[in-house]
Coordinates of C-alpha atoms in Angstrom, one line a residue:
X310 CA -16.7 -60.2 78.9
X311 CA -18.3 -57.6 80.9
X312 CA -21.3 -56.2 80.7
X313 CA -19.0 -52.9 80.1
X314 CA -17.2 -54.3 77.4
X315 CA -20.2 -55.8 75.7
X316 CA -21.9 -52.7 75.7
X317 CA -18.4 -50.9 74.4
X318 CA -18.4 -53.8 71.3
X319 CA -22.0 -52.9 70.5
X320 CA -21.8 -49.1 69.7
X321 CA -17.8 -49.0 69.0
X322 CA -17.5 -48.7 64.8
X323 CA -14.8 -51.0 64.7
X324 CA -16.1 -54.7 63.8
X325 CA -14.2 -57.4 66.2
X326 CA -12.5 -58.7 63.3
X327 CA -9.1 -58.5 64.4
X328 CA -8.3 -62.5 65.3
X329 CA -5.6 -62.1 62.0
X330 CA -4.8 -59.6 62.7
X331 CA -4.0 -59.9 66.3
X332 CA -2.7 -63.0 65.5
X333 CA 1.6 -63.5 67.2
X334 CA 1.2 -60.0 68.8
X335 CA 1.5 -60.9 72.7
X336 CA -0.8 -58.3 74.5
X337 CA 0.4 -59.4 77.9
X338 CA 4.0 -57.4 79.1
X339 CA 6.0 -60.1 80.1
X340 CA 9.6 -60.0 81.9
X341 CA 12.7 -59.0 80.0
X342 CA 15.7 -59.3 81.5
X343 CA 15.5 -55.5 82.7
X344 CA 14.2 -55.5 85.8
X345 CA 11.2 -54.1 86.2
X346 CA 10.0 -56.2 82.7
X347 CA 8.9 -55.7 79.0
X348 CA 6.5 -52.7 78.3
X349 CA 4.4 -53.5 74.9
X350 CA 3.7 -50.1 73.4
X351 CA 0.8 -50.3 70.5
X352 CA 0.6 -47.5 67.9
X353 CA -1.7 -46.7 64.7
X354 CA 2.5 -46.5 63.1
X355 CA 2.8 -49.8 60.5
X356 CA 2.7 -47.5 57.6
X357 CA 4.0 -44.0 58.6
X358 CA 7.6 -44.7 59.2
X359 CA 8.4 -40.5 59.4
X360 CA 6.3 -40.6 62.6
X361 CA 7.1 -44.5 63.7
X362 CA 10.5 -43.0 63.9
X363 CA 10.2 -40.9 66.0
X364 CA 9.1 -43.9 67.8
X365 CA 11.5 -45.8 68.0
X366 CA 14.2 -43.4 68.7
X367 CA 11.9 -42.3 72.2
X368 CA 12.0 -45.8 73.1
X369 CA 15.3 -45.8 72.1
X370 CA 16.2 -43.0 74.2
X371 CA 13.9 -44.7 77.0
X372 CA 15.3 -48.5 77.8
X373 CA 19.1 -46.8 77.1
X374 CA 18.4 -44.7 79.8
X375 CA 17.5 -47.4 82.8
X376 CA 17.9 -50.8 83.7
X377 CA 14.2 -51.2 85.1
X378 CA 12.3 -51.4 82.0
X379 CA 12.2 -52.5 78.9
X380 CA 10.2 -51.2 75.8
X381 CA 9.0 -53.2 72.8
X382 CA 6.8 -52.1 70.0
X383 CA 4.5 -54.0 68.5
X384 CA 2.8 -51.8 65.6
X385 CA -0.7 -52.0 62.6
X386 CA -1.3 -50.6 59.6
X387 CA -3.9 -47.7 61.2
X388 CA -6.5 -49.6 59.0
X389 CA -7.2 -52.1 61.5
X390 CA -5.7 -50.7 64.6
X391 CA -8.8 -49.7 66.5
X392 CA -9.8 -53.4 65.7
X393 CA -6.9 -54.7 67.8
X394 CA -7.5 -52.9 70.5
X395 CA -11.8 -53.6 70.5
X396 CA -10.6 -56.8 70.6
X397 CA -7.9 -56.9 73.9
X398 CA -10.2 -55.1 75.3
X399 CA -12.5 -57.8 75.1
X400 CA -9.5 -60.3 76.5
X401 CA -7.4 -58.0 79.4
X402 CA -4.4 -58.1 76.8
X403 CA -3.8 -55.0 75.9
X404 CA -0.2 -53.8 76.7
X405 CA 0.3 -51.3 79.1
X406 CA 1.1 -48.0 77.4
X407 CA -0.8 -48.0 73.7
X408 CA -1.6 -44.3 71.0
X409 CA -5.8 -43.2 70.9
X410 CA -7.1 -41.0 68.4
X411 CA -7.9 -38.4 70.6
X412 CA -11.5 -38.8 69.6
X413 CA -12.2 -42.4 70.4
X414 CA -10.9 -41.2 74.1
X415 CA -13.2 -40.4 75.9
X416 CA -15.3 -44.1 74.7
X417 CA -12.2 -46.0 75.6
X418 CA -12.3 -44.7 79.4
X419 CA -16.0 -45.0 79.2
X420 CA -15.4 -48.6 78.6
X421 CA -12.3 -49.2 80.6
X422 CA -9.6 -49.6 78.6
X423 CA -8.0 -46.4 79.8
X424 CA -6.2 -45.5 83.1
X425 CA -6.6 -41.5 84.3
X426 CA -2.6 -40.1 83.8
X427 CA -1.7 -37.9 86.7
X428 CA 1.3 -36.0 84.0
X429 CA 3.0 -33.8 87.0
X430 CA 6.6 -35.2 86.3
X431 CA 7.7 -34.3 82.8
X432 CA 9.7 -31.1 81.7
X433 CA 6.8 -30.6 79.9
X434 CA 3.8 -29.4 82.0
X435 CA 0.7 -30.0 80.7
X436 CA -0.7 -26.6 80.9
X437 CA 2.0 -25.9 78.1
X438 CA -0.2 -27.5 75.9
X439 CA -2.7 -27.1 73.2
X440 CA -5.9 -27.7 74.3
X441 CA -7.4 -30.3 71.3
X442 CA -3.5 -32.0 72.7
X443 CA -4.7 -33.4 75.8
X444 CA -7.4 -36.3 76.1
X445 CA -10.4 -35.8 78.9
X446 CA -13.6 -37.3 79.7
X447 CA -15.0 -36.3 83.2
X448 CA -12.6 -33.7 84.3
X449 CA -9.2 -36.4 84.5
X450 CA -6.9 -36.9 81.5
X451 CA -6.4 -40.7 80.2
X452 CA -3.7 -39.4 77.2
X453 CA -1.9 -36.4 75.5
X454 CA -0.6 -35.4 72.0
X455 CA 2.7 -34.7 70.9
X456 CA 0.9 -32.8 67.7
X457 CA -2.4 -31.0 66.3
X458 CA -3.4 -31.1 63.3
X459 CA -5.9 -28.3 61.8
X460 CA -8.8 -26.9 58.9
X461 CA -7.6 -24.6 56.8
X462 CA -8.1 -23.1 53.5
X463 CA -6.2 -23.1 50.6
X464 CA -6.3 -19.9 47.7
X465 CA -4.4 -18.4 45.0
X466 CA -3.5 -14.7 45.9
X467 CA -3.7 -14.6 42.2
X468 CA -7.1 -15.6 41.5
X469 CA -8.3 -13.2 44.2
X470 CA -7.2 -10.7 42.9
X471 CA -8.2 -11.6 39.5
X472 CA -12.2 -11.8 40.8
X473 CA -11.6 -9.1 43.3
X474 CA -12.3 -10.4 46.1
X475 CA -10.8 -9.4 49.8
X476 CA -8.0 -11.6 51.4
X477 CA -9.2 -12.7 55.1
X478 CA -7.4 -12.3 57.7
X479 CA -7.4 -14.3 61.0
X480 CA -9.0 -10.7 62.6
X481 CA -11.8 -10.4 59.7
X482 CA -12.7 -13.8 58.0
X483 CA -15.1 -13.9 55.6
X484 CA -18.4 -14.2 56.4
X485 CA -21.4 -16.3 55.7
X486 CA -22.0 -13.5 52.8
X487 CA -19.3 -12.7 51.0
X488 CA -17.9 -16.2 51.3
X489 CA -21.3 -16.9 49.2
X490 CA -20.4 -14.1 47.2
X491 CA -16.8 -14.8 46.5
X492 CA -17.8 -18.9 45.3
X493 CA -20.3 -17.4 42.9
X494 CA -17.7 -14.6 41.5
X495 CA -14.8 -17.2 40.7
X496 CA -18.7 -19.8 39.4
X497 CA -19.5 -17.0 37.7
X498 CA -15.5 -16.3 35.8
X499 CA -15.6 -19.3 33.5
X500 CA -12.3 -20.8 34.7
X501 CA -13.6 -22.8 37.7
X502 CA -16.0 -26.2 36.9
X503 CA -16.3 -26.3 41.5
X504 CA -14.0 -23.0 42.7
X505 CA -14.5 -25.2 46.1
X506 CA -12.7 -28.2 46.7
X507 CA -13.8 -29.6 50.6
X508 CA -12.6 -33.2 49.5
X509 CA -16.8 -34.9 49.8
X510 CA -15.5 -38.0 48.3
X511 CA -13.1 -39.1 52.2
X512 CA -14.9 -40.9 54.1
X513 CA -15.0 -42.2 57.8
X514 CA -14.0 -39.4 59.9
X515 CA -12.6 -36.9 58.1
X516 CA -16.7 -36.2 57.6
X517 CA -17.5 -35.0 61.0
X518 CA -14.1 -33.6 61.4
X519 CA -15.0 -31.7 58.2
X520 CA -17.3 -30.4 58.1
X521 CA -19.0 -30.1 62.3
X522 CA -17.4 -27.4 62.6
X523 CA -18.8 -25.4 60.0
X524 CA -22.4 -27.1 61.5
X525 CA -20.6 -25.8 64.6
X526 CA -20.3 -22.4 63.0
X527 CA -23.9 -22.0 62.2
X528 CA -24.7 -22.5 65.5
X529 CA -25.6 -25.8 65.4
X530 CA -23.7 -29.3 67.2
X531 CA -24.1 -32.8 67.0
X532 CA -25.1 -33.5 70.0
X533 CA -27.1 -31.4 73.0
X534 CA -23.1 -30.6 75.0
X535 CA -25.5 -29.5 77.9
X536 CA -26.7 -33.2 79.1
X537 CA -25.0 -35.3 77.0
X538 CA -28.8 -37.0 76.8
X539 CA -29.6 -35.9 73.3
X540 CA -29.1 -34.6 70.1
X541 CA -32.7 -32.4 70.2
X542 CA -31.9 -28.9 69.2
X543 CA -28.9 -29.3 68.6
X544 CA -27.9 -31.3 65.2
X545 CA -31.8 -30.7 63.6
X546 CA -32.0 -27.6 64.8
X547 CA -33.4 -24.8 63.0
X548 CA -29.3 -23.3 62.5
X549 CA -28.7 -27.1 61.4
X550 CA -31.1 -27.0 59.4
X551 CA -30.0 -24.1 58.0
X552 CA -26.2 -25.7 58.0
X553 CA -27.7 -28.4 56.2
X554 CA -29.4 -26.3 53.9
X555 CA -26.1 -24.1 52.8
X556 CA -24.3 -27.7 52.7
X557 CA -26.8 -29.2 50.1
X558 CA -26.5 -26.1 48.3
X559 CA -23.0 -25.7 47.5
X560 CA -23.7 -28.9 45.2
X561 CA -26.9 -27.4 43.6
X562 CA -25.3 -23.9 43.2
X563 CA -22.0 -26.0 41.0
X564 CA -19.9 -24.5 43.9
X565 CA -18.9 -28.2 45.1
X566 CA -18.9 -31.0 44.0
X567 CA -20.9 -33.7 44.6
X568 CA -18.0 -36.4 44.7
X569 CA -14.6 -34.8 44.9
X570 CA -11.9 -36.6 42.6
X571 CA -9.6 -39.7 44.8
X572 CA -7.3 -36.4 45.4
X573 CA -8.4 -33.2 46.1
X574 CA -5.1 -31.1 47.0
X575 CA -3.9 -32.3 44.0
X576 CA -7.2 -30.8 42.0
X577 CA -6.4 -27.5 43.5
X578 CA -2.8 -27.6 42.6
X579 CA -3.5 -28.5 39.3
X580 CA -5.6 -25.9 39.4
X581 CA -9.0 -27.4 39.0
X582 CA -10.9 -25.4 41.5
X583 CA -10.0 -22.0 43.5
X584 CA -10.3 -22.3 47.4
X585 CA -9.8 -26.0 49.4
X586 CA -11.0 -26.4 52.6
X587 CA -8.4 -28.7 53.7
X588 CA -5.0 -29.9 56.2
X589 CA -2.2 -28.4 57.4
X590 CA -1.1 -31.8 56.8
X591 CA -0.6 -30.2 53.1
X592 CA 0.4 -27.2 54.1
X593 CA 4.6 -27.5 53.2
X594 CA 3.6 -29.2 50.2
X595 CA 1.0 -26.3 48.6
X596 CA 4.3 -23.8 49.4
X597 CA 6.7 -25.8 47.6
X598 CA 4.1 -26.0 44.6
X599 CA 3.3 -22.5 44.5
X600 CA 5.7 -19.8 46.4
X601 CA 4.1 -17.0 47.8
X602 CA 0.9 -17.3 45.6
X603 CA -0.8 -19.5 48.6
X604 CA -2.2 -17.7 50.9
X605 CA -3.3 -19.8 54.2
X606 CA -6.7 -18.6 54.8
X607 CA -9.3 -18.9 58.1
X608 CA -12.5 -21.2 58.2
X609 CA -15.7 -18.9 57.3
X610 CA -17.8 -17.4 60.3
X611 CA -21.0 -18.1 59.6
X612 CA -22.4 -16.6 62.3
X613 CA -21.0 -18.4 65.7
X614 CA -16.8 -17.8 64.7
X615 CA -15.0 -19.5 63.0
X616 CA -14.0 -23.2 63.7
X617 CA -11.8 -26.1 62.7
X618 CA -12.1 -29.6 65.0
X619 CA -8.9 -30.6 67.4
X620 CA -6.9 -33.9 68.8
X621 CA -5.1 -36.2 67.1
X622 CA -3.3 -39.1 67.7
X623 CA -2.5 -39.1 71.3
X624 CA -0.5 -41.3 73.8
X625 CA -2.7 -43.4 76.7
X626 CA -1.6 -46.3 80.0
X627 CA -3.9 -49.1 79.6
X628 CA -6.3 -49.8 83.0
X629 CA -4.8 -53.7 82.2
X630 CA -1.6 -52.6 82.6
X631 CA 0.4 -55.1 85.4
X632 CA 3.1 -52.5 85.5
X633 CA 2.0 -49.3 86.1
X634 CA 4.3 -47.4 87.2
X635 CA 6.9 -48.2 84.3
X636 CA 4.0 -47.0 82.2
X637 CA 3.4 -44.0 83.8
X638 CA 8.4 -44.0 83.5
X639 CA 7.8 -43.8 80.5
X640 CA 4.9 -41.7 80.1
X641 CA 6.4 -39.5 82.3
X642 CA 9.8 -39.5 79.7
X643 CA 8.6 -39.1 76.6
X644 CA 7.8 -34.8 78.0
X645 CA 10.3 -33.7 76.5
X646 CA 10.5 -31.1 74.5
X647 CA 12.8 -32.6 72.2
X648 CA 10.6 -34.8 71.7
X649 CA 7.5 -32.5 70.9
X650 CA 9.4 -30.6 68.1
X651 CA 10.7 -33.9 67.0
X652 CA 6.9 -35.5 65.9
X653 CA 5.6 -32.3 64.8
X654 CA 8.3 -31.8 62.3
X655 CA 8.6 -35.9 61.2
X656 CA 4.9 -35.1 60.7
X657 CA 4.4 -31.9 59.7
X658 CA 2.0 -31.2 61.7
X659 CA 1.3 -29.0 64.2
X660 CA 3.7 -29.3 67.2
X661 CA 1.6 -29.7 71.2
X662 CA 3.9 -26.6 72.7
X663 CA 4.9 -23.2 71.9
X664 CA 8.8 -23.6 73.3
X665 CA 8.1 -26.9 70.1
X666 CA 7.4 -24.3 67.3
X667 CA 9.9 -22.5 68.3
X668 CA 12.2 -24.7 67.6
X669 CA 10.6 -25.8 63.7
X670 CA 11.4 -23.1 60.7
X671 CA 7.8 -21.8 59.8
X672 CA 5.4 -21.8 62.7
X673 CA 8.2 -19.5 65.1
X674 CA 6.6 -16.8 65.8
X675 CA 5.8 -15.0 62.1
X676 CA 6.6 -17.6 60.9
X677 CA 4.6 -19.6 57.1
X678 CA 2.6 -21.5 59.4
X679 CA 2.2 -19.4 62.6
X680 CA -1.3 -18.8 61.7
X681 CA -2.4 -22.8 61.7
X682 CA -0.7 -22.6 65.1
X683 CA -3.0 -19.8 65.9
X684 CA -5.6 -21.4 63.9
X685 CA -5.3 -24.8 66.4
X686 CA -5.3 -22.6 69.6
X687 CA -8.6 -19.7 68.4
X688 CA -10.6 -22.0 66.7
X689 CA -10.5 -25.9 68.0
X690 CA -13.6 -27.3 69.0
X691 CA -13.6 -30.9 70.4
X692 CA -15.4 -33.2 69.0
X693 CA -18.3 -34.7 71.3
X694 CA -16.5 -35.2 75.0
X695 CA -18.5 -38.7 75.5
X696 CA -18.3 -42.4 75.0
X697 CA -20.9 -42.3 72.1
X698 CA -19.1 -39.2 70.2
X699 CA -18.0 -42.9 67.7
X700 CA -21.7 -43.8 67.1
X701 CA -22.6 -40.2 66.1
X702 CA -20.3 -39.5 63.8
X703 CA -21.0 -42.8 62.1
X704 CA -25.1 -41.0 61.8
X705 CA -23.7 -38.1 61.0
X706 CA -21.4 -39.1 58.4
X707 CA -24.6 -41.3 56.8
X708 CA -26.7 -37.9 56.9
X709 CA -23.9 -35.4 55.9
X710 CA -24.0 -37.5 52.9
X711 CA -27.3 -37.7 52.6
X712 CA -28.0 -34.4 52.2
X713 CA -25.3 -34.2 49.6
X714 CA -27.0 -36.4 47.0
X715 CA -30.5 -34.2 47.6
X716 CA -32.4 -36.1 50.7
X717 CA -34.7 -33.9 52.5
X718 CA -32.3 -31.7 55.4
X719 CA -34.9 -32.0 57.5
X720 CA -36.4 -35.0 57.5
X721 CA -32.0 -36.5 57.5
X722 CA -31.3 -34.3 60.1
X723 CA -34.6 -35.4 62.4
X724 CA -34.0 -38.7 61.3
X725 CA -30.2 -38.8 63.4
X726 CA -31.0 -37.1 65.9
X727 CA -34.0 -39.9 66.8
X728 CA -30.9 -43.0 66.2
X729 CA -29.0 -40.9 67.9
X730 CA -31.1 -40.2 70.5
X731 CA -31.9 -44.2 70.8
X732 CA -28.1 -45.2 71.4
X733 CA -27.6 -43.2 74.3
X734 CA -30.8 -44.4 76.0
X735 CA -30.1 -48.2 75.0
X736 CA -26.7 -47.9 76.7
X737 CA -28.1 -45.8 79.6
X738 CA -26.4 -42.7 78.4
X739 CA -23.5 -44.0 78.9
X740 CA -23.9 -44.3 82.8
X741 CA -20.5 -45.0 85.2

């Protein structure tokens, strides 16, 4: 274990407890009847049949298209996938090809897990992709994805009309004052105990993904992105403090549950809440249940414009790949519009290119879900592009939960900044 790997393991969210997971999983890319040998591909989709089927189709197509390389898939449950990668990186047994959650790309690139990619080849130019679907670190591309997801607000038109609430548009989203007035009116109507469903029963990456865009819309952030050397002022400045007080007030005003139920989307569909802050992955389900009464609304503009999180799962090449020319050939092969289309169709996500969107019912121009594509294009903010992100995310999750539970907002944010800054200094600001 080299010095960098030791430091990375120390700061990563995942514990190195993957021995059992890795048992029987050969990381090294070995030989085969193919002239160039076997290329291992790791994916997090062991429990996701729809996406796994597309991965398998792409691999089968590639293997049938040539005789030099043979790609073999090893699938892991998503819950143990990162553990497996971290554990294998220390022994340099990563496969040639692996998928990576977009926010982790800088961490894995800095840690020496990933190799930069040259994406000049392939049918789809990288410039055609939604920016959030291309994983970069220090101006180099390390990963690309076939799709993204978008946060949005779902509501019933009939409910907003009943309470005399304006339906916001992408050109004129709700302001902070309008949103507060809407929640107050819905609460006063007496039908909803908590008119706003924010999914506060979730955990892990959901918290920075769902709530840091609102912090950014207030004018704060998780870290000072001008230097990536401190969170001072970004996470505990006046704007961030304003966000934290607002976030807590949603509970004290009775607008949001301190902890949501186990299925917040079902609660919304069953009429327990009037407005749901949720992801595009539930859009088709909601349309099926509510039909034309369903509204897909833009995020609120809290002062610095509407914001949502960007970046989902992407594909990359490991730095220790013994056959990088084969991995590059495979990744280049995948960059076809038909695969961008098939991944998005299978997963109900937002296709990464306009060409793919045009081929998916609802995502084409004028389609039911075109607004989600627009939101991903216009409002997406990738999470901080720093190797420290996994640590920052964990600190933010705890801090936001503490605030919602009643902790003093200023003290909580100051403590978060103290912890993040200490981690940055401990790791020499993640310098190369």
